[in-house]
mmCIF file of C-alpha atoms and ligand atoms in Angstrom:
data_model
loop_
_atom_site.group_PDB
_atom_site.id
_atom_site.type_symbol
_atom_site.label_atom_id
_atom_site.label_comp_id
_atom_site.label_asym_id
_atom_site.label_seq_id
_atom_site.Cartn_x
_atom_site.Cartn_y
_atom_site.Cartn_z
ATOM 1 C CA MET J 26 0.000 0.000 0.000
ATOM 2 C CA LYS J 27 1.276 3.470 -0.858
ATOM 3 C CA THR J 28 0.762 5.951 1.984
ATOM 4 C CA ARG J 29 -0.256 9.363 0.667
ATOM 5 C CA LEU J 30 0.353 12.706 2.337
ATOM 6 C CA LEU J 31 -2.764 14.888 2.345
ATOM 7 C CA THR J 32 -2.944 18.593 3.128
ATOM 8 C CA GLU J 33 -5.343 20.634 5.212
ATOM 9 C CA GLN J 34 -7.382 21.237 2.045
ATOM 10 C CA ASP J 35 -8.130 17.539 1.485
ATOM 11 C CA ILE J 36 -10.982 17.247 3.994
ATOM 12 C CA GLU J 37 -13.373 15.461 1.605
ATOM 13 C CA GLU J 38 -10.712 12.961 0.556
ATOM 14 C CA ALA J 39 -9.859 12.288 4.221
ATOM 15 C CA ALA J 40 -13.528 11.679 5.073
ATOM 16 C CA ALA J 41 -13.860 9.387 2.055
ATOM 17 C CA ILE J 42 -10.952 7.246 3.270
ATOM 18 C CA LEU J 43 -12.725 6.853 6.621
ATOM 19 C CA HIS J 44 -16.033 6.020 4.906
ATOM 20 C CA ARG J 45 -14.521 3.209 2.886
ATOM 21 C CA GLY J 46 -12.951 1.665 5.990
ATOM 22 C CA GLY J 47 -9.410 2.938 5.402
ATOM 23 C CA LEU J 48 -6.716 4.043 7.841
ATOM 24 C CA LEU J 49 -5.942 7.741 8.140
ATOM 25 C CA GLY J 50 -3.251 9.631 10.069
ATOM 26 C CA ILE J 51 -4.854 12.661 11.718
ATOM 27 C CA PRO J 52 -3.243 15.677 13.361
ATOM 28 C CA THR J 53 -4.362 16.613 16.872
ATOM 29 C CA GLU J 54 -3.060 19.143 19.369
ATOM 30 C CA THR J 55 -1.478 16.331 21.445
ATOM 31 C CA VAL J 56 0.090 13.821 19.036
ATOM 32 C CA TYR J 57 -0.827 12.405 15.615
ATOM 33 C CA GLY J 58 -3.478 9.689 15.707
ATOM 34 C CA LEU J 59 -4.082 6.604 13.550
ATOM 35 C CA GLY J 60 -7.766 6.905 12.749
ATOM 36 C CA ALA J 61 -10.505 4.687 11.369
ATOM 37 C CA ASP J 62 -14.301 4.912 11.331
ATOM 38 C CA GLY J 63 -15.101 4.162 14.973
ATOM 39 C CA LEU J 64 -18.367 2.408 14.119
ATOM 40 C CA ASN J 65 -16.770 0.078 11.548
ATOM 41 C CA ALA J 66 -15.362 -2.900 13.472
ATOM 42 C CA GLU J 67 -13.440 -4.234 10.450
ATOM 43 C CA ALA J 68 -11.670 -0.921 9.937
ATOM 44 C CA VAL J 69 -10.914 -0.622 13.656
ATOM 45 C CA ARG J 70 -9.331 -4.081 13.671
ATOM 46 C CA ARG J 71 -6.953 -2.950 10.940
ATOM 47 C CA ILE J 72 -5.620 -0.259 13.312
ATOM 48 C CA PHE J 73 -4.346 -2.973 15.642
ATOM 49 C CA LEU J 74 -2.616 -4.753 12.751
ATOM 50 C CA ALA J 75 -0.968 -1.604 11.385
ATOM 51 C CA LYS J 76 0.372 -0.619 14.816
ATOM 52 C CA GLY J 77 1.214 -4.096 16.057
ATOM 53 C CA ARG J 78 -0.939 -3.179 19.062
ATOM 54 C CA PRO J 79 -1.838 -5.737 21.757
ATOM 55 C CA GLN J 80 -5.467 -6.878 21.437
ATOM 56 C CA ASP J 81 -6.369 -5.911 25.010
ATOM 57 C CA ASN J 82 -5.602 -2.191 24.671
ATOM 58 C CA PRO J 83 -8.774 -0.187 23.852
ATOM 59 C CA LEU J 84 -8.976 2.888 21.619
ATOM 60 C CA ILE J 85 -10.241 6.430 22.182
ATOM 61 C CA LEU J 86 -13.239 7.679 20.170
ATOM 62 C CA HIS J 87 -12.761 11.192 18.788
ATOM 63 C CA ILE J 88 -15.827 13.398 18.374
ATOM 64 C CA PRO J 89 -16.225 17.021 17.177
ATOM 65 C CA GLU J 90 -18.383 18.271 20.081
ATOM 66 C CA ALA J 91 -19.831 17.275 23.455
ATOM 67 C CA GLY J 92 -23.262 17.076 21.794
ATOM 68 C CA TRP J 93 -22.193 13.683 20.370
ATOM 69 C CA LEU J 94 -21.541 12.129 23.807
ATOM 70 C CA GLU J 95 -25.101 10.808 24.171
ATOM 71 C CA ARG J 96 -24.778 8.855 20.928
ATOM 72 C CA TYR J 97 -22.027 6.581 22.264
ATOM 73 C CA CYS J 98 -22.250 6.852 26.066
ATOM 74 C CA ARG J 99 -24.946 6.388 28.715
ATOM 75 C CA ASN J 100 -25.319 7.284 32.423
ATOM 76 C CA ILE J 101 -23.213 10.345 31.692
ATOM 77 C CA PRO J 102 -22.488 12.152 34.986
ATOM 78 C CA ALA J 103 -22.774 15.930 35.289
ATOM 79 C CA ALA J 104 -19.013 16.067 35.774
ATOM 80 C CA ALA J 105 -18.551 15.044 32.118
ATOM 81 C CA TYR J 106 -20.428 18.104 30.924
ATOM 82 C CA THR J 107 -18.599 20.330 33.382
ATOM 83 C CA LEU J 108 -15.272 19.127 32.014
ATOM 84 C CA ALA J 109 -16.376 19.258 28.370
ATOM 85 C CA LYS J 110 -17.508 22.829 28.789
ATOM 86 C CA ARG J 111 -14.209 23.903 30.341
ATOM 87 C CA PHE J 112 -11.659 21.826 28.490
ATOM 88 C CA TRP J 113 -13.067 20.679 25.111
ATOM 89 C CA PRO J 114 -11.879 20.857 22.475
ATOM 90 C CA GLY J 115 -8.654 19.970 24.259
ATOM 91 C CA PRO J 116 -6.257 17.341 25.604
ATOM 92 C CA LEU J 117 -8.716 15.495 27.853
ATOM 93 C CA THR J 118 -10.170 11.985 27.409
ATOM 94 C CA MET J 119 -13.111 10.905 29.571
ATOM 95 C CA ILE J 120 -13.894 7.275 30.344
ATOM 96 C CA LEU J 121 -17.672 6.772 30.371
ATOM 97 C CA ARG J 122 -20.194 3.908 30.182
ATOM 98 C CA ARG J 123 -20.568 2.937 26.576
ATOM 99 C CA ARG J 124 -23.631 2.273 24.470
ATOM 100 C CA GLU J 125 -24.118 -0.954 22.523
ATOM 101 C CA ASN J 126 -23.418 0.710 19.162
ATOM 102 C CA VAL J 127 -19.740 1.133 20.033
ATOM 103 C CA PRO J 128 -17.998 -1.922 18.574
ATOM 104 C CA ASN J 129 -16.127 -4.311 20.864
ATOM 105 C CA ALA J 130 -13.184 -3.780 18.549
ATOM 106 C CA VAL J 131 -12.878 -0.242 19.967
ATOM 107 C CA THR J 132 -13.294 -1.045 23.663
ATOM 108 C CA CYS J 133 -11.707 -4.517 23.624
ATOM 109 C CA GLY J 134 -14.932 -5.719 25.207
ATOM 110 C CA MET J 135 -14.867 -3.281 28.149
ATOM 111 C CA SER J 136 -18.164 -1.775 29.347
ATOM 112 C CA THR J 137 -16.649 1.714 29.131
ATOM 113 C CA VAL J 138 -15.301 3.855 26.314
ATOM 114 C CA GLY J 139 -12.771 6.690 26.184
ATOM 115 C CA VAL J 140 -14.040 9.809 24.387
ATOM 116 C CA ARG J 141 -12.281 12.992 23.446
ATOM 117 C CA CYS J 142 -12.781 16.119 21.353
ATOM 118 C CA PRO J 143 -9.382 17.097 19.905
ATOM 119 C CA ASP J 144 -8.397 20.735 19.489
ATOM 120 C CA HIS J 145 -7.253 20.778 15.895
ATOM 121 C CA PRO J 146 -9.258 22.654 13.253
ATOM 122 C CA VAL J 147 -8.459 20.197 10.447
ATOM 123 C CA THR J 148 -9.413 17.099 12.396
ATOM 124 C CA LEU J 149 -12.574 18.744 13.714
ATOM 125 C CA GLU J 150 -13.556 19.392 10.090
ATOM 126 C CA ILE J 151 -12.749 15.812 9.103
ATOM 127 C CA LEU J 152 -14.882 14.476 11.988
ATOM 128 C CA ARG J 153 -17.820 16.613 10.894
ATOM 129 C CA ALA J 154 -17.396 15.694 7.228
ATOM 130 C CA ALA J 155 -17.223 11.986 8.124
ATOM 131 C CA SER J 156 -20.244 12.355 10.449
ATOM 132 C CA SER J 157 -18.895 9.372 12.361
ATOM 133 C CA PRO J 158 -16.639 9.197 15.426
ATOM 134 C CA VAL J 159 -13.022 8.302 14.687
ATOM 135 C CA ALA J 160 -11.282 5.634 16.752
ATOM 136 C CA ALA J 161 -7.624 6.612 17.015
ATOM 137 C CA PRO J 162 -4.663 5.553 19.100
ATOM 138 C CA SER J 163 -1.421 7.500 18.788
ATOM 139 C CA GLY J 164 0.063 7.084 15.310
ATOM 140 C CA ASN J 165 3.294 5.284 16.267
ATOM 141 C CA ARG J 166 4.159 1.603 15.860
ATOM 142 C CA SER J 167 3.390 -0.044 19.186
ATOM 143 C CA GLY J 168 6.102 0.612 21.783
ATOM 144 C CA ARG J 169 7.622 3.596 19.914
ATOM 145 C CA PRO J 170 7.396 7.253 20.967
ATOM 146 C CA SER J 171 4.190 8.986 19.828
ATOM 147 C CA PRO J 172 4.578 11.095 16.650
ATOM 148 C CA THR J 173 4.357 14.878 17.033
ATOM 149 C CA CYS J 174 4.581 15.682 13.309
ATOM 150 C CA ALA J 175 3.510 14.051 10.049
ATOM 151 C CA ALA J 176 7.101 13.051 9.161
ATOM 152 C CA HIS J 177 7.472 11.037 12.389
ATOM 153 C CA MET J 178 4.195 9.271 11.733
ATOM 154 C CA LEU J 179 5.310 8.465 8.188
ATOM 155 C CA GLU J 180 8.546 6.987 9.589
ATOM 156 C CA ASP J 181 6.478 4.437 11.517
ATOM 157 C CA MET J 182 3.517 3.901 9.185
ATOM 158 C CA ASP J 183 4.726 4.287 5.594
ATOM 159 C CA GLY J 184 3.180 1.514 3.501
ATOM 160 C CA ARG J 185 0.809 0.418 6.283
ATOM 161 C CA ILE J 186 -1.962 3.011 6.046
ATOM 162 C CA ASP J 187 -3.831 4.907 3.311
ATOM 163 C CA ALA J 188 -2.842 8.473 4.105
ATOM 164 C CA ILE J 189 -1.663 11.003 6.657
ATOM 165 C CA VAL J 190 -3.139 14.497 6.847
ATOM 166 C CA ASP J 191 -0.310 16.927 7.529
ATOM 167 C CA GLY J 192 -1.666 19.481 9.981
ATOM 168 C CA GLY J 193 1.717 20.790 11.142
ATOM 169 C CA PRO J 194 3.618 20.050 14.361
ATOM 170 C CA CYS J 195 1.553 19.277 17.487
ATOM 171 C CA ASP J 196 1.120 22.125 19.986
ATOM 172 C CA VAL J 197 1.037 20.009 23.147
ATOM 173 C CA GLY J 198 3.346 17.100 22.325
ATOM 174 C CA VAL J 199 2.193 14.558 24.934
ATOM 175 C CA GLU J 200 -1.066 12.605 24.738
ATOM 176 C CA SER J 201 -4.332 13.592 26.370
ATOM 177 C CA THR J 202 -4.992 13.333 30.080
ATOM 178 C CA ILE J 203 -7.346 10.416 30.799
ATOM 179 C CA ILE J 204 -9.912 10.663 33.590
ATOM 180 C CA ASP J 205 -12.251 7.828 34.575
ATOM 181 C CA LEU J 206 -15.686 9.233 35.399
ATOM 182 C CA THR J 207 -17.286 5.842 36.050
ATOM 183 C CA ALA J 208 -15.579 5.461 39.439
ATOM 184 C CA PRO J 209 -17.233 6.871 42.611
ATOM 185 C CA VAL J 210 -14.407 9.428 42.780
ATOM 186 C CA PRO J 211 -13.068 10.660 39.398
ATOM 187 C CA ARG J 212 -9.713 9.034 38.801
ATOM 188 C CA LEU J 213 -6.700 10.127 36.756
ATOM 189 C CA LEU J 214 -5.597 7.140 34.674
ATOM 190 C CA ARG J 215 -2.968 8.844 32.519
ATOM 191 C CA PRO J 216 -1.392 12.276 33.054
ATOM 192 C CA GLY J 217 -1.277 14.260 29.821
ATOM 193 C CA GLY J 218 -1.722 17.615 28.159
ATOM 194 C CA LEU J 219 -4.271 18.864 30.710
ATOM 195 C CA PRO J 220 -2.714 19.217 34.188
ATOM 196 C CA LEU J 221 -4.194 17.346 37.166
ATOM 197 C CA GLU J 222 -4.459 20.689 38.986
ATOM 198 C CA ALA J 223 -6.943 21.927 36.347
ATOM 199 C CA LEU J 224 -9.116 18.833 36.844
ATOM 200 C CA ARG J 225 -9.092 19.288 40.617
ATOM 201 C CA GLU J 226 -10.021 22.922 40.261
ATOM 202 C CA ALA J 227 -13.027 21.943 38.140
ATOM 203 C CA LEU J 228 -14.171 18.833 40.049
ATOM 204 C CA GLY J 229 -12.734 18.944 43.555
ATOM 205 C CA GLU J 230 -11.388 15.543 44.519
ATOM 206 C CA VAL J 231 -9.605 13.545 41.813
ATOM 207 C CA ALA J 232 -7.836 10.291 42.707
ATOM 208 C CA VAL J 233 -4.596 9.313 40.985
ATOM 209 C CA ASP J 234 -4.286 5.760 39.721
ATOM 210 C CA LYS J 235 -1.286 3.887 41.051
ATOM 211 C CA ALA J 236 0.024 3.115 37.549
ATOM 212 C CA VAL J 237 0.688 6.850 36.983
ATOM 213 C CA LEU J 238 3.545 7.065 39.458
ATOM 214 C CA ALA J 239 4.975 3.590 39.876
ATOM 215 C CA PRO J 240 5.489 0.370 37.953
ATOM 216 C CA LEU J 241 2.873 -2.298 38.512
ATOM 217 C CA ALA J 242 3.701 -5.510 40.306
ATOM 218 C CA ALA J 243 3.622 -8.692 38.224
ATOM 219 C CA GLY J 244 0.012 -9.690 37.512
ATOM 220 C CA GLU J 245 -1.411 -6.317 38.638
ATOM 221 C CA LYS J 246 -3.965 -4.819 36.220
ATOM 222 C CA PRO J 247 -4.030 -1.077 35.539
ATOM 223 C CA ARG J 248 -7.383 0.575 34.833
ATOM 224 C CA ALA J 249 -6.059 1.973 31.556
ATOM 225 C CA PRO J 250 -4.767 -1.200 29.934
ATOM 226 C CA GLY J 251 -2.119 0.726 27.987
ATOM 227 C CA MET J 252 -0.376 1.852 31.177
ATOM 228 C CA LYS J 253 1.107 -1.601 31.694
ATOM 229 C CA TYR J 254 3.262 -1.586 28.576
ATOM 230 C CA ARG J 255 6.843 -0.345 28.386
ATOM 231 C CA HIS J 256 6.450 2.489 25.988
ATOM 232 C CA TYR J 257 8.348 5.109 24.093
ATOM 233 C CA ALA J 258 11.505 3.153 24.757
ATOM 234 C CA PRO J 259 14.705 3.691 22.768
ATOM 235 C CA ARG J 260 16.812 0.554 22.230
ATOM 236 C CA ALA J 261 19.446 1.666 24.772
ATOM 237 C CA PRO J 262 18.388 1.424 28.432
ATOM 238 C CA VAL J 263 17.188 4.716 29.939
ATOM 239 C CA THR J 264 17.790 5.915 33.511
ATOM 240 C CA VAL J 265 15.668 8.813 34.734
ATOM 241 C CA VAL J 266 17.311 11.032 37.343
ATOM 242 C CA THR J 267 14.934 13.033 39.535
ATOM 243 C CA GLY J 268 15.730 15.828 41.983
ATOM 244 C CA GLU J 269 17.032 19.377 41.799
ATOM 245 C CA SER J 270 18.434 19.994 38.319
ATOM 246 C CA ARG J 271 21.998 21.018 39.301
ATOM 247 C CA ARG J 272 22.268 17.783 41.257
ATOM 248 C CA THR J 273 20.816 15.622 38.490
ATOM 249 C CA ALA J 274 23.270 17.163 35.999
ATOM 250 C CA ARG J 275 26.182 16.417 38.334
ATOM 251 C CA TYR J 276 25.010 12.835 38.882
ATOM 252 C CA ILE J 277 24.765 12.218 35.144
ATOM 253 C CA ARG J 278 28.165 13.850 34.447
ATOM 254 C CA GLN J 279 29.805 11.417 36.844
ATOM 255 C CA ARG J 280 28.430 8.442 34.924
ATOM 256 C CA LEU J 281 29.207 9.319 31.315
ATOM 257 C CA GLY J 282 30.672 6.448 29.328
ATOM 258 C CA GLU J 283 31.983 6.401 25.785
ATOM 259 C CA TYR J 284 28.593 6.129 24.051
ATOM 260 C CA THR J 285 26.166 7.876 26.343
ATOM 261 C CA GLY J 286 23.008 9.732 25.415
ATOM 262 C CA VAL J 287 21.647 12.502 27.636
ATOM 263 C CA ILE J 288 18.207 14.115 27.739
ATOM 264 C CA CYS J 289 18.612 17.405 29.573
ATOM 265 C CA PHE J 290 17.226 20.858 30.175
ATOM 266 C CA ASP J 291 18.559 23.638 27.892
ATOM 267 C CA GLU J 292 20.559 25.215 30.718
ATOM 268 C CA TYR J 293 22.747 22.086 30.965
ATOM 269 C CA ARG J 294 23.339 21.304 27.272
ATOM 270 C CA GLY J 295 27.030 22.187 27.426
ATOM 271 C CA GLU J 296 27.801 19.971 30.405
ATOM 272 C CA PHE J 297 27.992 16.568 28.726
ATOM 273 C CA PRO J 298 30.918 16.696 26.294
ATOM 274 C CA GLY J 299 31.271 13.783 23.889
ATOM 275 C CA CYS J 300 27.670 12.635 24.457
ATOM 276 C CA VAL J 301 24.637 12.622 22.208
ATOM 277 C CA VAL J 302 22.714 15.421 23.916
ATOM 278 C CA GLU J 303 19.032 16.138 23.357
ATOM 279 C CA SER J 304 17.684 19.106 25.260
ATOM 280 C CA ILE J 305 13.936 19.404 25.843
ATOM 281 C CA GLY J 306 13.644 23.073 26.851
ATOM 282 C CA SER J 307 14.368 25.185 29.888
ATOM 283 C CA PHE J 308 13.842 23.561 33.289
ATOM 284 C CA ARG J 309 11.351 26.370 33.849
ATOM 285 C CA ASP J 310 9.257 25.677 30.722
ATOM 286 C CA LYS J 311 7.243 22.485 31.078
ATOM 287 C CA ALA J 312 5.063 23.196 28.035
ATOM 288 C CA GLU J 313 8.224 23.209 25.919
ATOM 289 C CA GLN J 314 9.437 20.010 27.616
ATOM 290 C CA ALA J 315 6.117 18.340 26.730
ATOM 291 C CA ARG J 316 6.437 19.455 23.086
ATOM 292 C CA ARG J 317 9.950 18.043 22.769
ATOM 293 C CA VAL J 318 10.127 14.936 24.947
ATOM 294 C CA PHE J 319 8.983 12.396 22.311
ATOM 295 C CA ASP J 320 11.184 13.900 19.607
ATOM 296 C CA ALA J 321 14.165 13.573 21.953
ATOM 297 C CA LEU J 322 13.361 9.904 22.637
ATOM 298 C CA ARG J 323 13.148 9.230 18.888
ATOM 299 C CA VAL J 324 16.675 10.477 18.127
ATOM 300 C CA PHE J 325 18.785 7.941 19.992
ATOM 301 C CA ASP J 326 17.971 4.895 17.875
ATOM 302 C CA GLU J 327 19.799 6.515 14.942
ATOM 303 C CA THR J 328 22.954 6.779 17.078
ATOM 304 C CA GLY J 329 25.186 4.179 18.673
ATOM 305 C CA VAL J 330 24.525 5.170 22.295
ATOM 306 C CA GLU J 331 24.581 2.315 24.777
ATOM 307 C CA ALA J 332 22.987 4.063 27.737
ATOM 308 C CA ILE J 333 20.752 7.091 28.137
ATOM 309 C CA PHE J 334 20.325 9.342 31.186
ATOM 310 C CA ALA J 335 17.501 11.846 31.507
ATOM 311 C CA GLN J 336 16.971 14.889 33.700
ATOM 312 C CA CYS J 337 13.359 14.967 34.822
ATOM 313 C CA PRO J 338 10.936 17.737 35.810
ATOM 314 C CA GLY J 339 8.987 17.661 39.070
ATOM 315 C CA ASN J 340 5.387 16.450 39.174
ATOM 316 C CA THR J 341 3.508 19.757 39.145
ATOM 317 C CA GLY J 342 1.590 21.004 36.091
ATOM 318 C CA LEU J 343 2.663 19.383 32.824
ATOM 319 C CA GLY J 344 5.683 17.964 34.669
ATOM 320 C CA LEU J 345 3.572 14.990 35.772
ATOM 321 C CA ALA J 346 3.012 13.963 32.128
ATOM 322 C CA VAL J 347 6.608 14.646 31.013
ATOM 323 C CA ALA J 348 8.005 12.704 33.986
ATOM 324 C CA ASN J 349 5.563 9.832 33.359
ATOM 325 C CA ARG J 350 6.636 9.505 29.694
ATOM 326 C CA LEU J 351 10.327 9.568 30.630
ATOM 327 C CA LYS J 352 9.805 6.997 33.373
ATOM 328 C CA LYS J 353 7.848 4.712 31.061
ATOM 329 C CA ALA J 354 10.637 4.963 28.497
ATOM 330 C CA ALA J 355 12.967 3.910 31.319
ATOM 331 C CA GLY J 356 10.758 1.024 32.415
ATOM 332 C CA PHE J 357 10.627 2.987 35.720
ATOM 333 C CA GLN J 358 14.399 2.780 36.189
ATOM 334 C CA VAL J 359 14.570 5.937 38.335
ATOM 335 C CA VAL J 360 17.283 7.383 40.602
ATOM 336 C CA ASN J 361 16.436 10.195 43.010
ATOM 337 C CA VAL J 362 19.370 12.414 43.936
ATOM 338 C CA GLY J 363 17.429 14.659 46.304
ATOM 339 C CA GLY J 364 16.409 18.272 46.354
ATOM 340 C CA GLU J 365 13.149 19.278 44.787
ATOM 341 C CA GLU J 366 12.712 20.224 41.174
ATOM 342 C CA PRO J 367 9.393 22.112 41.174
HETATM 343 O O1 LIG R 15 -3.892 12.421 22.926
HETATM 344 C C1 LIG R 15 -4.346 11.288 22.782
HETATM 345 O O2 LIG R 15 -5.096 10.744 23.605
HETATM 346 C C2 LIG R 15 -3.973 10.545 21.486
HETATM 347 C C3 LIG R 15 -4.573 11.309 20.298
HETATM 348 C C4 LIG R 15 -4.371 10.598 18.986
HETATM 349 O O3 LIG R 15 -5.916 11.574 20.546
HETATM 350 N N1 LIG R 15 -4.419 9.186 21.530
HETATM 351 C C5 LIG R 15 -3.826 8.256 22.337
HETATM 352 O O4 LIG R 15 -4.320 6.977 22.184
HETATM 353 O O5 LIG R 15 -2.923 8.506 23.090
HETATM 354 P P1 LIG R 15 -3.556 5.675 22.701
HETATM 355 O O6 LIG R 15 -4.351 4.559 22.154
HETATM 356 O O7 LIG R 15 -2.133 5.729 22.336
HETATM 357 O O8 LIG R 15 -3.746 5.693 24.251
HETATM 358 C C6 LIG R 15 -5.038 5.471 24.779
HETATM 359 C C7 LIG R 15 -4.963 5.031 26.197
HETATM 360 C C8 LIG R 15 -4.428 3.621 26.387
HETATM 361 O O9 LIG R 15 -3.583 3.600 27.520
HETATM 362 C C9 LIG R 15 -5.704 2.821 26.655
HETATM 363 O O10 LIG R 15 -5.449 1.678 27.457
HETATM 364 C C10 LIG R 15 -6.554 3.834 27.379
HETATM 365 O O11 LIG R 15 -6.299 5.033 26.706
HETATM 366 N N2 LIG R 15 -8.007 3.562 27.238
HETATM 367 C C11 LIG R 15 -8.756 3.563 26.118
HETATM 368 N N3 LIG R 15 -10.035 3.210 26.378
HETATM 369 C C12 LIG R 15 -10.100 2.970 27.709
HETATM 370 C C13 LIG R 15 -11.142 2.559 28.615
HETATM 371 N N4 LIG R 15 -12.390 2.302 28.198
HETATM 372 N N5 LIG R 15 -10.833 2.411 29.935
HETATM 373 C C14 LIG R 15 -9.563 2.662 30.385
HETATM 374 N N6 LIG R 15 -8.553 3.069 29.575
HETATM 375 C C15 LIG R 15 -8.801 3.202 28.269
HETATM 376 MG MG1 LIG R 16 -0.147 5.463 22.320
#
């Protein structure tokens, strides 16, 4: 199959690909998605094949407005509308009870479904033109970092899907925040582009699922099935170093070998001579870190590095999502050197 690159003008063509059960790369504000008609089980199954995705990892349904929620979800709590009003379109996925018309292929047989309204003008137009929800995981091959531009998606998916719509680089750079609204207390399942603090401000109490902060014990089941997989991982082993940034830089400097990769804040770029250095933005600028973290993780496989160390932001604001992605890339191999990085 030849994978075509479409432009922002090709809305009708993009919708037609979805209608005939094809696979379409779509831009969103978080990361690029690998979309198919979310009501066409055959098409949805092809997503799993193209990605090499495990069969037990459900997909998010993308819709153009909160008005579509009733079509695919039932027993929708008031909190869902509160959040939709404040944060949609935007980087927030809500887990709700699903209706019977949502194929098992999307939910992997779960009684709930993840729904989100992405904040990208082109994809919103495609969703409206298709007049069907689009099931879309991130557009990477399974286990690879999520793509934040059309070129990165093409790297992973060339020849496996019909087309990718190039909508420019992603503004947010990490995936959506996932909140489970079917639990008695709303629960954060995956930190992402919308900070936990914003959810708490809107809803009051929000619990944080264990899988967000720590690796699961053998046999333990996370509530978001995808949280159990080692993700985003370069071939070389990654060690995440948490703590105050001058200390983390010093720790890493003391461990540099001949072929070492370093992910660091801009302020420390010059401190790792002879290494493959990828900076992800100032230690003060977490939005920039979120935009650049996946691109940094992608670089190392083209180099001969044998070990990678990463400086890591603290858990406030977008730092929770950036730190989570780094730690997942490291298989939760984390060293704390003390001192707080805010
Ligand atoms: O920003 C995003 O969310 C991107 C863009 C393309 O929208 N999509 C994305 O999809 O990150 P994906 O498939 O890479 O991650 C979806 C996560 C997985 O961890 C999956 O297990 C979880 O959402 N998930 C999906 N449906 C669920 C459900 N019903 N209950 C719990 N977790 C669910
Ligand atoms: Mg993904």
